[in-house]
Coordinates of C-alpha atoms in Angstrom, one line a residue:
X1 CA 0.0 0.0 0.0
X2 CA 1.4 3.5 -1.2
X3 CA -0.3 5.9 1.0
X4 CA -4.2 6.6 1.5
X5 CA -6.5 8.9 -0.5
X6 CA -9.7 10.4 0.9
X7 CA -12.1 11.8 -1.6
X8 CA -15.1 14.0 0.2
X9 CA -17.9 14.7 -2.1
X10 CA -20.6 17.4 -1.2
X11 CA -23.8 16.0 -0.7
X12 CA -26.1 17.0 -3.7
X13 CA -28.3 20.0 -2.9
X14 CA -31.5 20.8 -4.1
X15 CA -31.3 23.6 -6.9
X16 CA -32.8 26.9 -6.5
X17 CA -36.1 26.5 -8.5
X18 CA -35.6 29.8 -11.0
X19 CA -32.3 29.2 -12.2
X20 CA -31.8 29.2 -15.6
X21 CA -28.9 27.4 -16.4
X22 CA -29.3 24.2 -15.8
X23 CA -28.8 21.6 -18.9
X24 CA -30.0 18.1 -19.6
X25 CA -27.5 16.1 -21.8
X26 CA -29.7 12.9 -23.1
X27 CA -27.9 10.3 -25.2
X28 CA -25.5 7.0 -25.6
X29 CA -22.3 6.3 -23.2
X30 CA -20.5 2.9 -21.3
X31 CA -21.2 2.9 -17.2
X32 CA -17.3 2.8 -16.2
X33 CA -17.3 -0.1 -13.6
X34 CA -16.6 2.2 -10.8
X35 CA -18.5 2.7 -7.2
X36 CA -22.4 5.3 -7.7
X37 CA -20.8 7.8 -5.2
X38 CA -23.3 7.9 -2.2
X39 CA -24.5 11.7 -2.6
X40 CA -25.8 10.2 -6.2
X41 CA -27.6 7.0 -4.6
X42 CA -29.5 9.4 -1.5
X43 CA -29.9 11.9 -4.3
X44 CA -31.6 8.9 -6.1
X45 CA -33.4 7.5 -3.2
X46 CA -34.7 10.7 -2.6
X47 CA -36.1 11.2 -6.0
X48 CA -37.8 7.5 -5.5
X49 CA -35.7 6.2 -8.5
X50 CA -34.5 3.5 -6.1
X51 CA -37.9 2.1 -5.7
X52 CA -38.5 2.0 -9.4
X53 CA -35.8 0.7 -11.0
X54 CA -34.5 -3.0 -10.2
X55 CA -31.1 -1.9 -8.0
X56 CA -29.5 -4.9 -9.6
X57 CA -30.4 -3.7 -13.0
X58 CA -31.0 -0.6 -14.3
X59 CA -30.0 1.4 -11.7
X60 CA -26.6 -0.1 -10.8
X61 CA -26.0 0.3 -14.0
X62 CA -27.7 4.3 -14.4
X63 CA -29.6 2.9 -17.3
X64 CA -32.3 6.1 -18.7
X65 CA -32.6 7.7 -14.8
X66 CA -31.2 11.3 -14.7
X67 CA -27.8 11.7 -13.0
X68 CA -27.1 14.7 -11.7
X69 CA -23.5 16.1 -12.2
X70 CA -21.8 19.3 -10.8
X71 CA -18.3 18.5 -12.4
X72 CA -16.5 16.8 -14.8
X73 CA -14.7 14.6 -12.2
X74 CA -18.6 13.3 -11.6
X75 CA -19.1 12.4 -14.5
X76 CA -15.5 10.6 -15.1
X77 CA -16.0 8.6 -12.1
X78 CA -19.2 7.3 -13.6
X79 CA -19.0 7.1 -17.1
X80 CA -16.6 5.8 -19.5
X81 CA -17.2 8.3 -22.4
X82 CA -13.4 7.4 -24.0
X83 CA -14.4 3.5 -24.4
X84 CA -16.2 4.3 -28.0
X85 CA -15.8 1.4 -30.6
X86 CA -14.7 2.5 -33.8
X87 CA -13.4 -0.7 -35.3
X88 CA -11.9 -4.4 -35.0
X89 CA -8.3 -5.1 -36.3
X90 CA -7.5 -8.1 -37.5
X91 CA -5.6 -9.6 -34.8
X92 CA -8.7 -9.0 -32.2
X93 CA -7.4 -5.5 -30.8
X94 CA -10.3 -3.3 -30.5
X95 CA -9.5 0.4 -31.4
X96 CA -11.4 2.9 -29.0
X97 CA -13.0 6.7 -29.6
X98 CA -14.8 9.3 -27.5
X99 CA -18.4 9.3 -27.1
X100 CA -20.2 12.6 -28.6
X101 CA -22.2 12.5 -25.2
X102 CA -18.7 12.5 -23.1
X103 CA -17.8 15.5 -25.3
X104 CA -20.5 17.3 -25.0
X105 CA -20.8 17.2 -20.8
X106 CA -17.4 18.0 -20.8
X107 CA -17.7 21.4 -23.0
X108 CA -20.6 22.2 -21.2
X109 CA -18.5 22.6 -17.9
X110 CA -15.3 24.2 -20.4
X111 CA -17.7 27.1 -21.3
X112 CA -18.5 27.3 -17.8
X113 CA -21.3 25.5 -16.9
X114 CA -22.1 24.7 -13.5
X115 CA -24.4 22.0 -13.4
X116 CA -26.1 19.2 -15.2
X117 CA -28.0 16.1 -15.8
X118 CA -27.2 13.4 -17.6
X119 CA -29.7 10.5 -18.9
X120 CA -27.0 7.3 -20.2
X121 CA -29.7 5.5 -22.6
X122 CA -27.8 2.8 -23.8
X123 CA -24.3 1.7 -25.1
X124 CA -23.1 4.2 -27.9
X125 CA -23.1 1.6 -31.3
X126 CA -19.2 1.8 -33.1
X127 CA -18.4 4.6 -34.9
X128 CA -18.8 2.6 -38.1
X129 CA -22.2 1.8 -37.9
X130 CA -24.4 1.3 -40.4
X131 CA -27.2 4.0 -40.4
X132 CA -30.2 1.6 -40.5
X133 CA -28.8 0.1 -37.7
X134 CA -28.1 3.9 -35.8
X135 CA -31.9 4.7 -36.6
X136 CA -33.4 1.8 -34.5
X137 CA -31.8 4.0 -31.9
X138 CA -33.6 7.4 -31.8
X139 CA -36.9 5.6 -29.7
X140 CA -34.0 5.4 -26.9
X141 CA -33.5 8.9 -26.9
X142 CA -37.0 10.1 -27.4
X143 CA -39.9 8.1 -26.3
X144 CA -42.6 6.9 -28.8
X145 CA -40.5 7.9 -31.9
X146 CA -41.3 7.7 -34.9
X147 CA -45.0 9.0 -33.2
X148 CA -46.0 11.6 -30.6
X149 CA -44.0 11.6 -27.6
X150 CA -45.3 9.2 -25.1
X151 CA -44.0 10.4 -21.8
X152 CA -47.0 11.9 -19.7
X153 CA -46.3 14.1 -16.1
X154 CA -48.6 12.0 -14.6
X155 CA -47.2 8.3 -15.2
X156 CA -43.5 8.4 -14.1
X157 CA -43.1 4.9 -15.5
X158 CA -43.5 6.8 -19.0
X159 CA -40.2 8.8 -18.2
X160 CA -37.9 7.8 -21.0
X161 CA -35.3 9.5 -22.2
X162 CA -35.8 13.2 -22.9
X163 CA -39.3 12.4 -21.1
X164 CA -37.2 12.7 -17.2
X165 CA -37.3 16.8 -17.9
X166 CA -40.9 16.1 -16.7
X167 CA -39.3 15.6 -13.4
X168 CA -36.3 17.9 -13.7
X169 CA -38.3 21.1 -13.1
X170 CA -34.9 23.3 -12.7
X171 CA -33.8 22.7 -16.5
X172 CA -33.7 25.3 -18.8
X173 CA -31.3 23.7 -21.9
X174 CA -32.0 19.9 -23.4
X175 CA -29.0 18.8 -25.8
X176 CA -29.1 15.5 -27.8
X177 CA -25.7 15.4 -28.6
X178 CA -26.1 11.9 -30.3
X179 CA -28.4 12.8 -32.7
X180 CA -26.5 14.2 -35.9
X181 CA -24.5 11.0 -35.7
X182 CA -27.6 8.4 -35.6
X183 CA -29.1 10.7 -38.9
X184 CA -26.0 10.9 -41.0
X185 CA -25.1 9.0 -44.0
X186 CA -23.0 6.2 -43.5
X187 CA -19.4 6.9 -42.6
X188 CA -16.3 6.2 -45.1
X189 CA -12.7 6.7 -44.1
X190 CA -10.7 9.9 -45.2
X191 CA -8.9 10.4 -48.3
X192 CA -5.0 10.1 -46.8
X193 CA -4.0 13.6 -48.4
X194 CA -6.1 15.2 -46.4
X195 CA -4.7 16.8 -43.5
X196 CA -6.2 17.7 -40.5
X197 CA -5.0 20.6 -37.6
X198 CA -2.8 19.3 -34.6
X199 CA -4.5 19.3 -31.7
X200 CA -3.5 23.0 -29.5
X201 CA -2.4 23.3 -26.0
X202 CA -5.2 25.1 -24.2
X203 CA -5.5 25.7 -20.4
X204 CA -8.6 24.4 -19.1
X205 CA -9.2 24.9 -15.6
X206 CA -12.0 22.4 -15.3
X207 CA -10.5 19.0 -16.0
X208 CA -7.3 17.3 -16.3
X209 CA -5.6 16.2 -19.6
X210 CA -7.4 13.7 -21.2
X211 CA -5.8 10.3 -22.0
X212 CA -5.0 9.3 -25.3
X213 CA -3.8 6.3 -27.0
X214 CA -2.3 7.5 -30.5
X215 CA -2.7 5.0 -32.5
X216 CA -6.5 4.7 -30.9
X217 CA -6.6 8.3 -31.9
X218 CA -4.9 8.8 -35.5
X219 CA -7.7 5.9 -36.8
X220 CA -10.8 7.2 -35.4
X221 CA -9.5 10.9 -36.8
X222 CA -9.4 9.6 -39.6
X223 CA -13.0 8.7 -40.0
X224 CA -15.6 10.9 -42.0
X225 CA -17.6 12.9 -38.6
X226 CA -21.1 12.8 -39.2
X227 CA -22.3 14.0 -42.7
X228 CA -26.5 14.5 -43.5
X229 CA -27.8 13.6 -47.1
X230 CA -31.3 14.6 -48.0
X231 CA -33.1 12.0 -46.0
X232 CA -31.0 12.4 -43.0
X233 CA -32.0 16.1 -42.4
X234 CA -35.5 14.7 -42.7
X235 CA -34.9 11.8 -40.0
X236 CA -33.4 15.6 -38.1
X237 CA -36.2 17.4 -38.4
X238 CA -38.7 15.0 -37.2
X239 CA -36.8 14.0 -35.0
X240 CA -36.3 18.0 -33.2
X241 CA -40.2 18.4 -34.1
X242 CA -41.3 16.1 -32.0
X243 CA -39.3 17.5 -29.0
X244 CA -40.1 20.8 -29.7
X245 CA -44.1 19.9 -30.2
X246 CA -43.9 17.5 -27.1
X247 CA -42.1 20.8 -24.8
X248 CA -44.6 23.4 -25.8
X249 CA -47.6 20.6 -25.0
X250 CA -46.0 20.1 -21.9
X251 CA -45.7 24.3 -21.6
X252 CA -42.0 23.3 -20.1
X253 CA -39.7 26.7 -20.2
X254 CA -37.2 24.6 -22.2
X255 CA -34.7 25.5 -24.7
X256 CA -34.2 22.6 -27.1
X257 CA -30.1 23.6 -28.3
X258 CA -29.4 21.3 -31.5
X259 CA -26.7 21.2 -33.7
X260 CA -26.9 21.4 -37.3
X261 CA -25.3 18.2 -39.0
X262 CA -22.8 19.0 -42.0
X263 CA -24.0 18.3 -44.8
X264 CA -22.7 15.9 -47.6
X265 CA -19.6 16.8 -49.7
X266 CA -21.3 18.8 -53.2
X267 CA -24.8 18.7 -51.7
X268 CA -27.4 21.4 -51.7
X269 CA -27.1 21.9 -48.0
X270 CA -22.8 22.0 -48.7
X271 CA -24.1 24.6 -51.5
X272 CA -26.2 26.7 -49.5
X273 CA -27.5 25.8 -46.3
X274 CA -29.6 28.4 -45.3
X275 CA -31.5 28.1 -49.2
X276 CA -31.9 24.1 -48.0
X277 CA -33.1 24.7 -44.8
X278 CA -35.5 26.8 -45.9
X279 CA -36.6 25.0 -49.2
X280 CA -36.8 21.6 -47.2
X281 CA -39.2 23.1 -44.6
X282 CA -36.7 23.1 -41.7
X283 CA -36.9 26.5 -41.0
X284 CA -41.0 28.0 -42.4
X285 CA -44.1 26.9 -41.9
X286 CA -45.3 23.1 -43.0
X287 CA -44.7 23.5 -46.7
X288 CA -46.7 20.0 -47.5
X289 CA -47.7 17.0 -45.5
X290 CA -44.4 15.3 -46.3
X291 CA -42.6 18.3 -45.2
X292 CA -42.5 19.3 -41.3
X293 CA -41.1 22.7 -40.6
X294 CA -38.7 23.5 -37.4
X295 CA -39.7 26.6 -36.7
X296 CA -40.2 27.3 -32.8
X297 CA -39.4 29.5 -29.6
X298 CA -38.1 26.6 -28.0
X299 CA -35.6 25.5 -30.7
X300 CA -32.2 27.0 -31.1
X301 CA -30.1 25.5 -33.6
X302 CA -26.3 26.2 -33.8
X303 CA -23.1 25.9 -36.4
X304 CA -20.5 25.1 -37.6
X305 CA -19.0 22.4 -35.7
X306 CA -16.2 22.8 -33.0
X307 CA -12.6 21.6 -32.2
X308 CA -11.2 21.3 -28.3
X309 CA -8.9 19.2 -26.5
X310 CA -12.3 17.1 -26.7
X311 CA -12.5 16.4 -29.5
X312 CA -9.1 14.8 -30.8
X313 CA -10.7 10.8 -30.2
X314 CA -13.4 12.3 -32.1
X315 CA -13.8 11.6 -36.3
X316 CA -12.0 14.2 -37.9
X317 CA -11.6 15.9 -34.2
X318 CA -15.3 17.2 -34.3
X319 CA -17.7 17.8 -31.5
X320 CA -21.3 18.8 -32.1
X321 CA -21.7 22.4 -30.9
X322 CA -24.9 22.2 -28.9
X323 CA -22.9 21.5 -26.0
X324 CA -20.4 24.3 -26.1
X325 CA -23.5 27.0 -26.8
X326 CA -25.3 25.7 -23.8
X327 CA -22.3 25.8 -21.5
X328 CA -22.0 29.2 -22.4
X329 CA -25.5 30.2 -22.2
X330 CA -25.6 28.7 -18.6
X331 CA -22.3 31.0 -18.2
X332 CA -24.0 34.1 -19.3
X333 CA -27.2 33.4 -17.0
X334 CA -24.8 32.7 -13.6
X335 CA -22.9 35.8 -14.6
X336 CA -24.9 38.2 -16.7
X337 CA -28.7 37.1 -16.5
X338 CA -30.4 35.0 -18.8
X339 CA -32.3 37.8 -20.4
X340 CA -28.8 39.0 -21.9
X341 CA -27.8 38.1 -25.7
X342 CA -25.0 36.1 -25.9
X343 CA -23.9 37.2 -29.4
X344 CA -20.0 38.5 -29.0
X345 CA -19.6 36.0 -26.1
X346 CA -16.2 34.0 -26.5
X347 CA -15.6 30.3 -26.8
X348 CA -13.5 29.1 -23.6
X349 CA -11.0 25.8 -25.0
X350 CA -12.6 25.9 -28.6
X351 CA -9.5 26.3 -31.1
X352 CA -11.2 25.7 -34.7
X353 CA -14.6 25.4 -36.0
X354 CA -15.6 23.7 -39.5
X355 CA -16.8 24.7 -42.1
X356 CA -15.6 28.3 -41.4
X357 CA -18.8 30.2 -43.0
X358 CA -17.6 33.6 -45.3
X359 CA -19.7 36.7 -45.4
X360 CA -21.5 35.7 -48.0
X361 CA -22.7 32.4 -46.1
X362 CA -23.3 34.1 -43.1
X363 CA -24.9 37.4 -44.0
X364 CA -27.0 36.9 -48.1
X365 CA -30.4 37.1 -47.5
X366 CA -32.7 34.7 -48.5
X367 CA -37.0 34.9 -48.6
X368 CA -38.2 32.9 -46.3
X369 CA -40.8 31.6 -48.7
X370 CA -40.1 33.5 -52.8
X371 CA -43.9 31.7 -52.9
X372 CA -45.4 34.1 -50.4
X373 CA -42.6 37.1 -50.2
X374 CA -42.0 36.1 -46.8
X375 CA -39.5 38.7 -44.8
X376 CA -36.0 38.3 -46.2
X377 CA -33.6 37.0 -43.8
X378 CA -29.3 35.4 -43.5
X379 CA -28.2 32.7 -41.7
X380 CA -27.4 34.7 -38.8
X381 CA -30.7 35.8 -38.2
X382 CA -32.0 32.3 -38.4
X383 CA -29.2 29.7 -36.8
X384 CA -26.8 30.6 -33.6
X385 CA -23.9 30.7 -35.1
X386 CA -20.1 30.3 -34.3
X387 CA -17.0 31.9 -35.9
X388 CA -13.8 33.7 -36.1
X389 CA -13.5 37.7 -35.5
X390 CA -10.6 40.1 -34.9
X391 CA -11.3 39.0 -31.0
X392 CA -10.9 34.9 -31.3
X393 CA -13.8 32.7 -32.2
X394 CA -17.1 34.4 -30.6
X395 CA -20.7 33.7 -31.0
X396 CA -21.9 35.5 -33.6
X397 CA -25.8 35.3 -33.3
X398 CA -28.0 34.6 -30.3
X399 CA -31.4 33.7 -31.8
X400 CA -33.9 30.7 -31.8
X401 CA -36.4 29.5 -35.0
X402 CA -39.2 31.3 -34.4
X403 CA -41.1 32.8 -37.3
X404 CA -42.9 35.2 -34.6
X405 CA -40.3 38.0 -34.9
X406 CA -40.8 39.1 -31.1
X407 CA -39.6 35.4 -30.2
X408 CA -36.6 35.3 -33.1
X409 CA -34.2 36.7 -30.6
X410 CA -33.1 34.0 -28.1
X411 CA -33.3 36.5 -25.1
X412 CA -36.2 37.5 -25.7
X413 CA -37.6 33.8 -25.6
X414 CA -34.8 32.5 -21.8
X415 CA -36.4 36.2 -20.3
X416 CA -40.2 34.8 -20.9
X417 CA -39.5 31.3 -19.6
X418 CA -37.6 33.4 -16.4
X419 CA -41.2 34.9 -16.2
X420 CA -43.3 31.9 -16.5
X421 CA -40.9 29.4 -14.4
X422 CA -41.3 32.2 -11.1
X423 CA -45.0 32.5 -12.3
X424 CA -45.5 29.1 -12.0
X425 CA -43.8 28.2 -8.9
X426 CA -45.8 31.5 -7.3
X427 CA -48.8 29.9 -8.3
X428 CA -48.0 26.6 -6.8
X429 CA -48.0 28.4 -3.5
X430 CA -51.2 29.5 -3.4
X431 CA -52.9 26.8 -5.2
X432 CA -55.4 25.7 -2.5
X433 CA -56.0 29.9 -1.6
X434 CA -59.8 30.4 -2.3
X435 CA -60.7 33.5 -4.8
X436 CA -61.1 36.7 -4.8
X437 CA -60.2 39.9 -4.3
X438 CA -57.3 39.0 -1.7
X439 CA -55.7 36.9 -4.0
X440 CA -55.7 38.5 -6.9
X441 CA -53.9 41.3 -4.8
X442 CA -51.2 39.0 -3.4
X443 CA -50.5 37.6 -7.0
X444 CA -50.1 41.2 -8.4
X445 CA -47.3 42.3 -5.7
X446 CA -45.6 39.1 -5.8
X447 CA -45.6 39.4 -10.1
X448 CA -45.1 43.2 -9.7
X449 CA -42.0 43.0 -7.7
X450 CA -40.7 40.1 -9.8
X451 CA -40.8 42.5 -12.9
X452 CA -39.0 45.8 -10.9
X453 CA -36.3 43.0 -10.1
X454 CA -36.0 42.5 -13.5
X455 CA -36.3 46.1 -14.5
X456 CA -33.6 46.9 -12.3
X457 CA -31.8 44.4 -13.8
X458 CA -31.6 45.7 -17.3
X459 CA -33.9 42.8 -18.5
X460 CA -37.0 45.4 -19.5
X461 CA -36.5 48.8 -21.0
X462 CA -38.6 51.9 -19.8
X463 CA -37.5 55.2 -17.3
X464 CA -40.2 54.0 -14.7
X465 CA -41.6 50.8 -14.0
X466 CA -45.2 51.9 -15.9
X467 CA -43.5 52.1 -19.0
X468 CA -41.9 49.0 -18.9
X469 CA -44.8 46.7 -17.6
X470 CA -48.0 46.0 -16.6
X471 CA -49.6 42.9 -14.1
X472 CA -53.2 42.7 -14.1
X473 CA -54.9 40.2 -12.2
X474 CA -59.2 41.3 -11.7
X475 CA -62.1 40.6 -13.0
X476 CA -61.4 42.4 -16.3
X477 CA -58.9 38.9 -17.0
X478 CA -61.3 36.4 -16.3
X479 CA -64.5 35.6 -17.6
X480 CA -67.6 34.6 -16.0
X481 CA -66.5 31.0 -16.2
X482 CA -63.1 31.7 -15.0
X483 CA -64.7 32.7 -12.1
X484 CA -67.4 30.0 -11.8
X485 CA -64.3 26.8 -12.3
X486 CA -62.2 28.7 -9.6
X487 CA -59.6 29.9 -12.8
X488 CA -57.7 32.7 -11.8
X489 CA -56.0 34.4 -14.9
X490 CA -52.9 37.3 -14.7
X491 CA -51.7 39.0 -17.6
X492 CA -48.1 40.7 -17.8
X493 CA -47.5 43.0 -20.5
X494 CA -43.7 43.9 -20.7
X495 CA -41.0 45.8 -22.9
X496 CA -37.9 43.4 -23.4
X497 CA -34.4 45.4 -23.6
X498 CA -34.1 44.1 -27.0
X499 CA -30.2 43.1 -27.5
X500 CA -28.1 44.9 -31.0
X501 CA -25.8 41.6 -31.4
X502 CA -24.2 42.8 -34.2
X503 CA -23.8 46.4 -36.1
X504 CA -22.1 45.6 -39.9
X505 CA -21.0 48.2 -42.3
X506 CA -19.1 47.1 -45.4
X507 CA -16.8 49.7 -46.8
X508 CA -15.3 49.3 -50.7
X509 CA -12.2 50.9 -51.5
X510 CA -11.5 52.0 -55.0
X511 CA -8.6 51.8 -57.1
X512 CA -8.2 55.2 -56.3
X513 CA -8.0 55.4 -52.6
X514 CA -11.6 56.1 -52.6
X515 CA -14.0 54.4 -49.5
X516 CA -17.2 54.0 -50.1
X517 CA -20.0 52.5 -47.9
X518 CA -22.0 49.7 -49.5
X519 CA -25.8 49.3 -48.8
X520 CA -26.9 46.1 -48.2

């Protein structure tokens, strides 16, 4: 015996119920063959998981039950997210990768996330995969697919997969970091010639080095990351739309953070993405019954894809960025407020992203429907995006899917959920208060000194608190069968600080010296 080491772990403690920004990472990863720490199994026991999943079974092994996890270390201990197969040689050795879920809880903490909850669904299938084989998956991650999501609030045995938010009432961010690799196309190996970047040194306060077996690495590099063909962005979309539909059912203040795949080499998403989004339906209204649009509040897609010390056991060294944007929204809500844009925020250990998007990507508009002469919009004003500027790679737009212009901005939509989540847990308070004029009083103090917190805040714009909003709660909101069912009904009325994320002026110099500023 060397010497003795004494590990204390805080006991897990019961989150404050408005936060906003807690994440919940769903998707595929090995249980490492290590001890459930016993702050996790009272946590558990607490939450009556114990006496609902077998101990022997499912629950020794943290098979679909939400784990919480306040660092990396956490989720090391538990998890062996570097145990990936890619492939078989033939003399039996078995060459390992990363999981995209491993990634992905490890960015979130990079970026400076705080806390999260992960639900471990199964085994992550090798690397090489066939795709029919990956589909059969996507029921593990949302319940009831390729149909309406089956998980109900009221029958916990329902709670599969991304159905445990139903009893995870302190998440704000859902990431299925999976989900672009159980879509794409199959995977091929790289052409040899081309080269990829060496990994970077980059100080990262929240973990230690991770190991790495080189040849284990240099194959699965050398693997095509996950690519989307026509029908894959279908199997994407349906897939997001039934998590978006299910959440606003549900009327959960939830921020579904997707990546966008890549698209196929020569494609017409490679071409243009923002023209295939928007021709395929992804990003308008229902265009035909084979077509289902994406467009929603609680969606926020983001792209390019990212590189990190992450990422190097990853094909081609590439991480979905869903992960990264929710670590650093939960940054900017613990620091800033959640009501703040993000857009200019930088990108902790992230040393590359791919494709890198030019101006002409990023900023051409495009009609939303050339049919109808829908409002013109870019890619930035549509998908979150990520990118190089004179400062270091930065998020470059903060916005969600929404076709409802007063919802596009993605601050807009975190600073109404912050409204509804304290509205909602204000009226679960007095839910057994009888009506009338008393509480209808108490409810507009509580909801008016809610909004001059925010006010003073910065969240709402206005010189005095009657300019920037307005709670009523009388007999002028409820109807005469409101008040016959015991219904009591509040409206709030606010003016959002709307955010400027980005001012762009494009100047043209002539041969002559001459500067000019372009319209655009």
């Amino acid at each position: 015996m060397t010497g003795l080491v004494f590990e204390a772990r805080s006991p897990i403690v019961t989150s404050a119920p408005n936060r906003a920004d807690i994440a919940c990472f769903v998707g595929f990863v090995h249980r490492r063959a290590s001890q459930i720490p016993d702050s996790v199994y009272d946590w558990l026991r607490e939450q009556e998981w114990r006496s609902i999943k077998p101990i022997s079974t499912q629950l020794d092994d943290l098979l679909d039950v939400p784990i919480p996890i306040d660092d990396w270390d956490v989720f090391d201990l538990l998890f062996a997210w570097e145990q990936r197969i890619v492939t078989q040689n033939s003399d039996g050795t078995v060459i390992l990768g990363s999981s995209y879920l491993g990634a992905a809880v490890r960015s979130f903490f990079a970026q400076g996330g705080r806390k999260c909850y992960v639900v471990r669904v199964g085994d992550p299938l090798s690397v090489l995969t066939d795709r029919s084989q990956k589909l059969l998956k996507l029921d593990k991650l949302i319940p009831g697919y390729p149909h309406r999501v089956n998980a109900s609030p009221i029958d916990r045995q329902t709670w599969q997969g991304i159905g445990h938010i139903l009893g995870l009432p302190d998440v704000s961010f859902l990431c299925l970091p999976d989900l672009p690799d159980l879509v794409s196309a199959d995977p091929v190996p790289l052409d040899p010639k081309i080269k990829l970047p060496p990994k970077r040194e980059v100080f990262v306060p929240c973990s230690e080095p991770l190991p790495e077996t080189e040849e284990d690495a240099q194959v699965v590099r050398r693997v095509s990351a996950p690519r989307c063909d026509e029908g894959g962005y279908q199997q994407w979309v349906n897939s997001l739309w039934l998590v978006a539909d299910w959440i606003s059912r549900e009327q959960r203040e939830i921020q579904l953070v997707a990546a966008v795949p890549m698209p196929q080499k020569g494609s017409a998403a490679d071409t243009d993405l923002l023209q295939f989004l928007l021709n395929s339906g992804v990003l308008s209204q229902r265009l035909n019954r084979s077509l289902i649009g994406l467009s929603s509040a609680f969606v926020q897609l983001v792209y390019p894809w990212v590189r990190s010390p992450g990422s190097v056991r990853l094909p081609e060294q590439l991480e979905s960025p869903d992960a990264v944007l929710a670590g650093i929204l939960a940054r900017n809500a613990l620091s800033r407020g959640a009501f703040r844009s993000i857009a200019n925020l930088h990108l902790a250990d992230v040393y590359d992203v791919y494709p890198i998007l030019n101006r002409s990507q990023t900023q051409q508009p495009h009609l939303d429907n050339p049919q109808e002469s829908f409002v013109s919009h870019n890619l930035l004003q549509r998908v979150s995006l990520l990118g190089e500027t004179p400062d270091g790679l930065r998020v470059l737009s903060d916005v969600t899917t929404s076709l409802d212009e007063n919802y596009r901005p993605a601050s807009i939509n975190r600073l109404t959920s912050v409204i509804v989540r304290a509205a909602r847990r204000l009226g679960e308070t007095v839910l057994f208060e009888p009506g009338g004029d008393r509480l209808w009083r108490q409810l507009r103090d509580q909801l008016n000194s809610l909004m001059l917190a925010l006010l003073q805040s910065g969240a709402l714009q206005g010189a005095t608190p009657e300019e920037a909003f307005l709670v009523r709660c009388d007999r002028s909101t409820m109807t005469t069968a409101d008040l016959d069912n015991g219904r009591v009904i509040t409206e709030i009325q606010f003016n959002p600080a709307m955010p400027i994320e980005q001012i762009t002026v494009v100047l043209a110099m002539d041969e002559g010296g001459q500067v000019s500023l372009i319209s655009r």
